[in-house]
Every structure is written in C-alpha cells, then in structure tokens.
Amino acid sequence: MKVKAGFLFILLLALVPVGSALAQAQPSVTSPEQFFGFQLGADRKIAHWDKMVDYYKLLEKESGGRLKAINMGPTTMGHPFLLVVISSPSNLSRLERLREVNVRISNPRGLREADAKPLIAEGKAVICQSMSLHATEIGGAQMAPELAYDLVTRSDEETTRLLDNVIFLMVPSFNPDGLVMVADWYEKSLGTPHEGGNLPWLYHKYVGHDNNRDAFQTNMVESRYMAKIMFTDWAPQAYLDHHHMGSYGARIYVPPYAEPVRPHADPLVWREQSWYGAQIACKEEEAGMSGVLNMAQYSGWGHFGFHWITPFHNITGMLTESASAKLATPIYIHPDQLRGDTRGLPEYKEQTTFPNPWPGGWWRLRDIVERQKISAWAMLDLAARNRETVLWNAYHKARRQTERGAAGKPAAYVIPSGQHDPLTSLKLIGQLLVQGIEVKRASQAFSTEDGQSYEPGAYVVPLAQPKMGLIRYLLGRTFYPDNEWTRARDGSPIRPYDMATDTMAEFMGVRVDTLDEPVTGGLAEVTAPPAAAPRVIAGPAGYIFDGRLNDSFKAMNLLMDRAQRVRRFAKDGERRRAGDFLVDPGSGPAIAEIASATRVEFAPLAAQPADAPEVKRLRIGMYQRYWGGNIDEGWTRFLLEQFGFPYASLLDAELKKGALKDNYDVIILPDDSTFMMTGDAADETEGRSGDRTAANRLREEGYPPEYRSGFGKEGTEALKQFVEKGGTLVALGRATDFAIKKFELPVRNTLANRPSKEFFCPGSTLRARFDTKHRLAWGMPGEGLVLFFYSPAFEIIPSQFNERYEVVARYSDADILRSGWLIGGEALAGKAAMIAAQSGQGKIVLIGFRTQHRAQTHGTFKLLFNALIG
Ligand SMILES: [Zn+2]
C-alpha cells in the first residue's frame, strides 16, 4: 500500500458510518481480501472472472439469505453471465412476488392511484448497476465483490434500511469474456516495457467497445441477458453503468448528463438523474474525494446503449466515468497535463459542477475502486431513504408517458404486410418484443381516415403505452437538434457523442407508416416473434427462392455447404426478378430443413431458364489488424457467420507474403483509416503529419512490437497484384480512401476537406437509389435508405475508360435526409454512393456508406453479400 496512512484514516472515517461495519462484520463471511489474496484494486492485481464467479457463489452460501447469484447463461465465449441480487433475506424469500409488484407499477395501465397505493406500500425500489461493460475499464468489476461483501456483512442502520427497501440487481461484469482477456493480457505484460498497455485485439469476440451500441438491436447474447433483466423481467426504477474515461481530466464523472437532451422521455427521468447525481457527488465530497465532476462531458443525447436507452424505458439510466490508470498499474500525471473538456468543463478549474479539482500526482486502480464504490452505495442509499417516492415516480413516469402517447400524434405505427423483405420485418417485430414494447396484430383489414388501408396481418404498435418515447426513436423519424447547444461559437457543428439517429426500422429497410388516429378493435397481442412455417413446393425444374430476402443468402450458403447447385436469374421476367435464386430439383431433402432454419419459402420452378448463371462460392478473406482491433471488422465477422458465409481472417504476415490470389477470390477491407491499416507512421494522405507522429508514438508505446500491425508497402503491393490477377477488393467506409489512392482510381471523394460548417452528417439515414439491374444491387429496392456516418461521396473523374466505373448506388437528388443531422445536403445530391470499378483482371467495390454498420443496417446487407459471391 502506497496510500499515506493519514489519508487512509480519513477515508475509513468517511466510508464507515458511526457504529457500523467492520466491527460488526459477520465473521462467517469470507472477505474479498481473504478470498482473492489481495485488496481489490491493489497495484498490479486484477481479480479474474472465474474466481469472482466462485466468490459470488460463496457469498450466496455465507450471506445468510442476503444474496442470490443467478447464472443467466453462457456468454459469447462460454463464460457464465451473472446477475447478483442483493436484498434483505425476507425480500429475497419472496422475490417473485416483489418482481410482479414492480412490473405492475411500471406498467400501470388500468391501475388507479388508489389501487396503486397498496402495491407501492408493498413494493421495493429496484436498482440495477452494471460493471465494466467496457472490459478495459476494470474498476467496476474489481469494486463489485467489495460492494457485495459490505452489503451482506454490515448490520448498521444505513445498511439495514438499504436491504429492507431496495432490491439491488448487480451485474458484476457486463462482459466476462473481455474481463478474462484483459486480466490474462495484463498479467503477461507485467514487468515488460508495455505493462498496463492496451489489449491488441477487441475485448469481446466480435464487438469490443461497441457492446454499448447494441442495446436496441441486441445482436450479442450479453445484450439479450441485460435486456431480459431490465426491459422485460424487472423494469428497475434506475440504472447506473460504471465506466472509465481518459486519464487527464476529472477523476470521476457522475450524473446528470450535459446538453443536449434527447426529447420524448418523461421529464422525471432527467430530474431523477440530477437527484441521484447530487447524492453521489455529495457523498464523494463527504468522503474527501477530489476531482468529482457532474453535468459535463457526457451529453443527454448519446448513443442508444444501455445507460442511454433506459430513460426511454422509464428507467433513470446513468453512468459514472472514472479516470483510467494503466489497468492495474498506477499512472503519474503532472498538474499541467490536466485538461478541461469541450462539454461543460471549459478549463480544468473550480466551477459549481467541479468544486474540488484533483491536483495531479499518482493515480491508481484503488482510487477508482473507492470512488466507484461510494457512487454505487450512494445511489442505493438514496433509493432506500426514498423508497415510496421512487416507486410513485415509476408509476407517474409510466402513466404519463402512456397518456402522452394516447394524446399525441402519431398515435400508432403500422408495419404493413407486403414488405420488400418480410423476414427482416419479422426480425424487427422480434426486437421490439425484446425491448418489452407491446405489439399487436390486425386480425381484420382496417383503413385510416385519409384512406390508407391495411390488410389483416399488419402489425400495429400503439403509442399509448409506457415505452412511448422508445417507440418513437425506433420506428419514427429522428432529427438531431441544431441549436446553441450543438454549435460551437464560430457556428461549427459539435460532433454528437455517437450517431445522430438510431432509427431501427430505417436501418433495417422496413416500411413503417405513422397513424394519427389509434386503431380500435380487431387487434391481438403479439407475445412471441411470429414464426410462420414457410411453404416448400417442388416444381419440375426445381425451386425458386426470393432474392429480396436477406435470409435467402443464408439459404444459399446452407445449400452450397451441401454441395447443391444454386443459380440466380440475371434479368427480370415474369414472376421473377433479377437476383432470385434457383436450386435443382434433386435438392429436395435438404430444402425442407433449410426452409425451416431460415424461414425462406421455396416455390416451384416450372422450366429451366436460359439466363440463370450458377452462383460461385468465393474464397473470402477479411483484413484483421491489431492496435486494439477494428470493431467494424468484428461486426463484419459476426454478420458473415450469421448468414453462413465462410471466410478467413487475413493478418499482416499472410497479406505481406503476397500470392493472395492462390487462396482468395475476394478480400474485404472493413471500415478503417489508411494509417491504421498500413501502419505508416506519417502517411502524407492523412494530413497533419505532426499530429500523426505524436499519435504514432502514443499508440506504439502501448503495444509490444509484434502487435504494432500494418501491412505497409508490401501488403499494398500484394493487394494490387491480387486485383491485377482477377481478385475482388471490397472496401468499406473509410477504407475506400485507401483503395482510391493506392489503386489510383479516377474517383474523388467530393466531401474531402470541406469545413464542417458547409457539410456535416454524423450518423444519419439518407435516401438513395440503387441500380437493381446491376448484379451488386440485385434484390435491393429501387429506392431506399443508407446509413451515412462521416462517409465519403464519390465523383468519377473523366478518363478514357469511364465505362470501367459503374455507379451501383447514388444519393437522391433532393430531400436527402430521412433521420439524423445533415448540413449542406446539396453537396451530396445525385452523387455516387457505391462504385464498382474494373482494375486489371479484377474488381474494386467501393461502398462509402455503412452498409453493414454494427450488424444493424439490414436494409443494405445485400450490397455486401452480392459482392461476396461470383
Ligand atoms: Zn466505457
């Protein structure tokens, strides 16, 4: 221990209320220090997940009925995902009844205040907190066993009140796989020059840091466990997610958020954030903790990850962010290295939300553990002291949101039948149910006052329900605010925290209509994702299946896995479209199985067509780098696996060796900067080479030499040779810049070097046209939406061979923005969004927008899939 004795004494006084805790701890309960062999948060020590799981199981046995450790199921890589429930023994003995009471209060339709009263008298405040979602942000997971130990051993008045009045749902690690990776990596780094450096790859099998962008589409199993805990099983009144941030600012950020706010939540949510935040900040100061900042840095309008989506579930969703050490290795910070932040902390100086700046010096994991433990406890304490208020607020939030939904316009959203890709629209319905949104199905036809009519089978999502705000964001349009909060003094737009929209239906390419009047009568509740059995009818010439369905690509891959011949129509014809798939009659037995696995219908094919070339399975390679991994690469791997595309990850060594055409037909470069792919220290193409040199030094210091990746000139030459010999290079997002420059394509990004005041588009859905006659756009609608995320737009520079460059997709000529934020849209009007270029014997496909973003943009998956088959 290097903490000064005097400091420690003050700390203990502050943490331990009079007459409590240590002296009265039940001797039969094993302490974390005894169990792990060190004080959690001690220098150069990280507790491992398997030990933690054992510890929570042990606490369950030793806690005298105060703690339950529930295994929610396996994580992506097979570790247990735990929910630890802590409350009084009496509460835990009737947990199911208390859960039912809580769910009823959170969805109080038909429940008058007088009837709610006894439920609120009986109910308990339900508080959820999760730890270390971002696995390198280790403080939360390291703090949690100590928090649990204190809760099950202390018997002072404060603890007793807390356990009697609160059901604490603790997720001790949101990302156990990542914790395992980080702890193993850290221990290997001990004593080396790279001690405490970052993990060279993603801290999750697929998604790394983006696990916090997955709350609304729940692609990952960990997200589904969290959604089950919060959105359907429990509906806690408040949720706190413990993170880390950079090392050079405040020591801990606590609620509330800064501006701008995202509208459509009940206002009580924002008030409660301030309420909990004030309690947390006060308790930190009482304990003598410096460097506590609130209402800054993190805006109320963030991404739709768990702590930012929960407000729209009427759960007061918040986060803490602690300054990072170097994992468990202390970091030294000079006073003049401390900095303010553009949002709400213009200078690193005293202000009302930051009255006690930390002076600099050594900063260690134990400092983080202590601050986080105080914040976790303070939130529980406030809820315990105000149990009835917390529950009445839950009732008010849900009731008022329902009333707003009933009174406002739109009154409902309709997901009609006859979708371009009906199976994807069913996936959307499934996701709404995961969110705990009420969905209904029309059992009879209905029409609206303005004459729009809907067939039976249309899905209706009424707004008169507690999650009204959430429904508006997922199914309606979203416009990011353009105002004083979102513009700098010189008028430049301030980058939103993440994207400017999270409109799930738009991402998925699902048509959703808005209704200004509610649908009355003829609606049945949908309780499970619809699963109609697909029809399978053989024809004399085999089967045909629909090229507009994403899942047809999965069916195609499953057929090819069984060595079945699959072909595609090359032209539109009677009752068929270019891109529809056909398969031989001999494939019978496999078809039924594949149909039930994919839900794709197989229709009879009457006669052998002349114009249906065979689909060739291509050997796919995808570039994978280190430097912490590339999240877009991870998502793309996940997506390819979901749809059954075999692929190989292509690392530097193999890429640099060359002769790529021997093993691959198509190589994907996921969204990335040239700098990160090539590893070039000061690539001229990146500009600002001075900054780059500094950035390069910083990034190199964190990693051992073997993980400083980059395929350099050799790899670039190998890729050129690959295309020259007939290979296809698919460049996504920013990687199009690499392809254009290194292959000297006569293509220009018309948006490059434009000041943000003239053009700005941070994560928005834009209208585009697809050339459905082009093989790469088969199965797409003629018009649709693409996700633009600081993307390029292309112009083909006149050359002798203009015909070699084909435009597959263009931005619309006018009315381009569907949802998000677009400044200077004229710059995009009619511009190319996706280009197929011939180069040597091969091809280069440039997809500028985010065609497979976070595996959420189902509406444009096919543009990638088409590029991966021959
Ligand atoms: Zn984080």
PDB file of N, CA, C and O and ligand atoms in Angstrom, residues 133-134 137 209 243-244 321, ligand 1:
ATOM      1  N   LEU A 133     -18.661  -2.921 -18.469  1.00  0.00           N
ATOM      2  CA  LEU A 133     -19.173  -3.268 -19.800  1.00  0.00           C
ATOM      3  C   LEU A 133     -18.022  -3.183 -20.805  1.00  0.00           C
ATOM      4  O   LEU A 133     -17.836  -4.052 -21.635  1.00  0.00           O
ATOM      5  N   HIS A 134     -17.255  -2.099 -20.696  1.00  0.00           N
ATOM      6  CA  HIS A 134     -16.025  -1.988 -21.478  1.00  0.00           C
ATOM      7  C   HIS A 134     -14.913  -2.622 -20.644  1.00  0.00           C
ATOM      8  O   HIS A 134     -14.539  -2.096 -19.601  1.00  0.00           O
ATOM      9  N   GLU A 137     -12.079  -1.139 -18.803  1.00  0.00           N
ATOM     10  CA  GLU A 137     -12.475  -0.201 -17.745  1.00  0.00           C
ATOM     11  C   GLU A 137     -12.772  -1.039 -16.504  1.00  0.00           C
ATOM     12  O   GLU A 137     -13.916  -1.306 -16.156  1.00  0.00           O
ATOM     13  N   HIS A 209     -15.646  -2.337 -27.930  1.00  0.00           N
ATOM     14  CA  HIS A 209     -16.286  -1.155 -27.333  1.00  0.00           C
ATOM     15  C   HIS A 209     -17.733  -0.966 -27.793  1.00  0.00           C
ATOM     16  O   HIS A 209     -18.525  -0.325 -27.124  1.00  0.00           O
ATOM     17  N   HIS A 243     -18.188   3.094 -15.804  1.00  0.00           N
ATOM     18  CA  HIS A 243     -17.177   3.126 -16.882  1.00  0.00           C
ATOM     19  C   HIS A 243     -15.904   3.827 -16.424  1.00  0.00           C
ATOM     20  O   HIS A 243     -15.859   4.407 -15.357  1.00  0.00           O
ATOM     21  N   HIS A 244     -14.912   3.813 -17.338  1.00  0.00           N
ATOM     22  CA  HIS A 244     -13.736   4.684 -17.203  1.00  0.00           C
ATOM     23  C   HIS A 244     -13.683   5.606 -18.405  1.00  0.00           C
ATOM     24  O   HIS A 244     -14.186   5.277 -19.478  1.00  0.00           O
ATOM     25  N   GLU A 321     -18.036   7.681 -14.851  1.00  0.00           N
ATOM     26  CA  GLU A 321     -16.837   7.517 -15.680  1.00  0.00           C
ATOM     27  C   GLU A 321     -15.652   7.914 -14.824  1.00  0.00           C
ATOM     28  O   GLU A 321     -15.546   9.067 -14.409  1.00  0.00           O
TER      29      GLU A 321
HETATM   30 ZN    ZN B   1     -16.841   2.832 -21.267  1.00  0.00          ZN
END
